[in-house]
XYZ file of C-alpha atoms in Angstrom:
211
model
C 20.499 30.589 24.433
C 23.255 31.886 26.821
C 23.437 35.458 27.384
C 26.664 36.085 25.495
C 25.142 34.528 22.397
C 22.014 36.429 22.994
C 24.772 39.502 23.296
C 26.094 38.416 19.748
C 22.778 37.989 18.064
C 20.814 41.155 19.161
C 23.448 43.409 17.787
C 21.855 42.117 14.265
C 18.082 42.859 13.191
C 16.900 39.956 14.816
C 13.343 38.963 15.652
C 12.385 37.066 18.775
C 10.224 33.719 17.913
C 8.473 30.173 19.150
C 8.716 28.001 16.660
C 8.007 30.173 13.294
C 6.023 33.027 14.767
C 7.294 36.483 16.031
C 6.315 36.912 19.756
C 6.279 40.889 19.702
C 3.624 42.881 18.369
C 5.590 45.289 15.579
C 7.826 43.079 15.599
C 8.803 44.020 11.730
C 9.422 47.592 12.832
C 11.865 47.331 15.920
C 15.105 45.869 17.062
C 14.922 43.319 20.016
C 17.057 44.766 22.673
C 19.561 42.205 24.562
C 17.267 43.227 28.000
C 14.136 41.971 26.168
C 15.820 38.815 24.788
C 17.407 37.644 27.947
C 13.473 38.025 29.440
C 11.867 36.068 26.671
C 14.194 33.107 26.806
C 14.269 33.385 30.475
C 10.299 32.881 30.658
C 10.155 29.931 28.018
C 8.202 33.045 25.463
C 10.746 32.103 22.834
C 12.771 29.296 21.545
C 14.750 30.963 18.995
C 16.016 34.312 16.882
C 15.270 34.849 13.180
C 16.580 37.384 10.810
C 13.905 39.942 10.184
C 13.993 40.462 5.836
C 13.563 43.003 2.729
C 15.235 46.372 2.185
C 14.839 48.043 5.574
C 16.884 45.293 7.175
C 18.783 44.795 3.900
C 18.287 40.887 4.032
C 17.463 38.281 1.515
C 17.186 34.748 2.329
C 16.610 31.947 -0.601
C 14.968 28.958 0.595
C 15.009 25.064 -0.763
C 12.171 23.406 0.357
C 12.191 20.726 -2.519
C 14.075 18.311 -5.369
C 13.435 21.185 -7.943
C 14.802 23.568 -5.551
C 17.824 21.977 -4.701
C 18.448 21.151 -8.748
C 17.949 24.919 -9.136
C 20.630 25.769 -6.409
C 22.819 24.044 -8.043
C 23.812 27.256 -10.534
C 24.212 29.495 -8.179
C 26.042 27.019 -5.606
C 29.645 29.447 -6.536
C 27.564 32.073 -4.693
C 29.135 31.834 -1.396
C 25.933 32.653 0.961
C 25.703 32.449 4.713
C 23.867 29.439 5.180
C 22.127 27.205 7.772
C 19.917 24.057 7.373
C 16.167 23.767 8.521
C 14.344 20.753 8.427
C 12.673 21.540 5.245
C 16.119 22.357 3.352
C 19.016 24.828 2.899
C 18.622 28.760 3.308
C 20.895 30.745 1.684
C 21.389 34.471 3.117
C 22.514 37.277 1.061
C 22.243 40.893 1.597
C 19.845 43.460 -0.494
C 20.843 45.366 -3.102
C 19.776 48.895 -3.153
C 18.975 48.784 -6.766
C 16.840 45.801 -6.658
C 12.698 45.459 -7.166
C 10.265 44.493 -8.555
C 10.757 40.706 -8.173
C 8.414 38.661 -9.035
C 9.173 36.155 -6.295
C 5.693 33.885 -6.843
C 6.986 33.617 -10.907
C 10.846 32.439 -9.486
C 9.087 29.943 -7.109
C 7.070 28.637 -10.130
C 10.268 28.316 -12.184
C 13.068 27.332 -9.930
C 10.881 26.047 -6.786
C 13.275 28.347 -5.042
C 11.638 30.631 -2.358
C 12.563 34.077 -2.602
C 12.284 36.028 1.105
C 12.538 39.722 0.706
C 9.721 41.135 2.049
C 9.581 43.722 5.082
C 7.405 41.082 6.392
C 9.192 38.402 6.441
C 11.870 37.074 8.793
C 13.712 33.596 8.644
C 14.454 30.976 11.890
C 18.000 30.920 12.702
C 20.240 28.133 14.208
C 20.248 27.288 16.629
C 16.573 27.229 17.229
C 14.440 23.663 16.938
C 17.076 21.638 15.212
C 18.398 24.268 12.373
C 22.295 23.591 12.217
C 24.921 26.396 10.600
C 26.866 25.328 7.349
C 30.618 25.338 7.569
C 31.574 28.713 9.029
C 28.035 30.300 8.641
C 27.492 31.271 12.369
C 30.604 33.674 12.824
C 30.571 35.168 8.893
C 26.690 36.430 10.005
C 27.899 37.877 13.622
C 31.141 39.482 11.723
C 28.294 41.230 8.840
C 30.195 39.093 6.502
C 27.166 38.723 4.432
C 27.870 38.919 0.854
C 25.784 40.923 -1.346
C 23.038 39.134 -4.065
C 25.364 38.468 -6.843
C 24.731 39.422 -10.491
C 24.559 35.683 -11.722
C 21.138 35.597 -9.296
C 19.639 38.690 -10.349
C 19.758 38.117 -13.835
C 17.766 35.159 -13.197
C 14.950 36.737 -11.043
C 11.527 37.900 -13.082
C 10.289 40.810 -12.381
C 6.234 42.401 -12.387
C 5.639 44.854 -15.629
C 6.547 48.224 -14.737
C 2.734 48.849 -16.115
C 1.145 46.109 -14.485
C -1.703 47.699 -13.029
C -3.503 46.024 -9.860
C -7.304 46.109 -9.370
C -8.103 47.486 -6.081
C -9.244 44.742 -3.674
C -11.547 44.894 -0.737
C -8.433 45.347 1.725
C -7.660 48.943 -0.131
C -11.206 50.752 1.239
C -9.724 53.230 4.030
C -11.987 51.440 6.198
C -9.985 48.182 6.100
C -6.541 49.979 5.824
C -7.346 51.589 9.015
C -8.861 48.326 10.637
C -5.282 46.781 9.418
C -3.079 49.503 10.867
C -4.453 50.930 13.807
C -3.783 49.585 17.526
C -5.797 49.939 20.758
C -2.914 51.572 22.207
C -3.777 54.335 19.346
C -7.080 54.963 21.351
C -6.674 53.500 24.896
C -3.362 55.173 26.332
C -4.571 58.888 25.257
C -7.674 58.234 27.554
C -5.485 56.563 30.191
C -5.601 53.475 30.210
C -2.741 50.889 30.171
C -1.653 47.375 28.876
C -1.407 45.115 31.797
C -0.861 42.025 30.118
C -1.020 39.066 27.282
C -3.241 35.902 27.433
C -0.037 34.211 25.127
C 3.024 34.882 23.707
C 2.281 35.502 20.369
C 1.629 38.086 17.806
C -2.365 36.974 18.083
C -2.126 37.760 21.813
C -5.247 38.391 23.936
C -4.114 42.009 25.386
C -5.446 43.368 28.869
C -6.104 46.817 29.327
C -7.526 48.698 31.937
């Protein structure tokens, strides 16, 4: 990407990725800065942008990747989305309503085959990254914001999870694992004074150096 598209793009809560996968560790939690962007593209560390998801960004994106899906579209089609095309199908972007949760997004796919992304995280590939092409006027209604918000007719449709529903705790909630999940070397290493020197790859699974 050139750097006045990079400009454009990082002024949104963009993600920095090769292929699918985010390059930068915490990458759910920060905004790529144009200084960082121009470095990963420079280096061949990324090959694209995608739009990082859920409430804290406010971003949805609805995904067809199928027949059923694309059938399913087909009633909300008035909907007026920003929207780009992957090589597995259409992805419609909307933007999150602050009044919306609960979704059941596993019972939608079931009924619809449409993919509901809304999590914190998730992100989404955006054109023009490994093929993915923007619909009509997409590209300039995302840089202007002009994002519309989830309309009515789709929320009426979405299931949600029982207000009750009570989940069993799993072997991931012992504090042991919740700290395993959340804690980073740098948490340990940098009070004692030690420092990152360096990745073995780009990738949020990176071997990390310290010494």
């Amino acid at each position: 990407m050139d750097y006045d598209t990079i400009q454009l793009y990082v002024q949104h809560p963009v993600v920095l990725v090769n292929g699918k996968t985010p390059i930068e560790h915490g990458w759910t939690d920060h905004a790529v800065t144009l200084e960082s962007a121009q470095t990963a593209f420079a280096q061949n560390l990324a090959d694209g942008l995608g739009i990082r998801l859920g409430p804290q960004t406010g971003f949805i994106d609805i995904e067809e990747d199928s027949p059923e899906a694309e059938s399913s579209w087909l009633h909300f089609a008035d909907s007026n989305p920003v929207e780009w095309e992957s090589a597995r199908g259409w992805h419609h972007l909307f933007r999150f309503p602050d009044y919306l949760h609960d979704v059941d997004a596993a019972k939608f796919k079931r009924d619809t085959g449409l993919e509901f992304r809304a999590s914190h995280d998730q992100q989404s590939v955006l054109p023009p990254a490994n093929g993915r092409v923007w619909i009509n006027n997409s590209e300039a209604r995302f840089l202007l914001g002009d994002v519309p918000l989830l309309p009515q007719s789709i929320i009426d449709q979405l299931p949600r999870r029982e207000q009750n529903e009570q989940q069993l705790p799993t072997a991931s909630d012992r504090p042991g694992d919740i700290y395993n999940a959340t804690a980073e070397w740098r948490e340990l290493l940098i009070p004692l004074g030690w420092t990152w020197v360096g990745s073995g790859k780009a990738t949020a699974q990176a071997i990390r150096t310290w010494r």
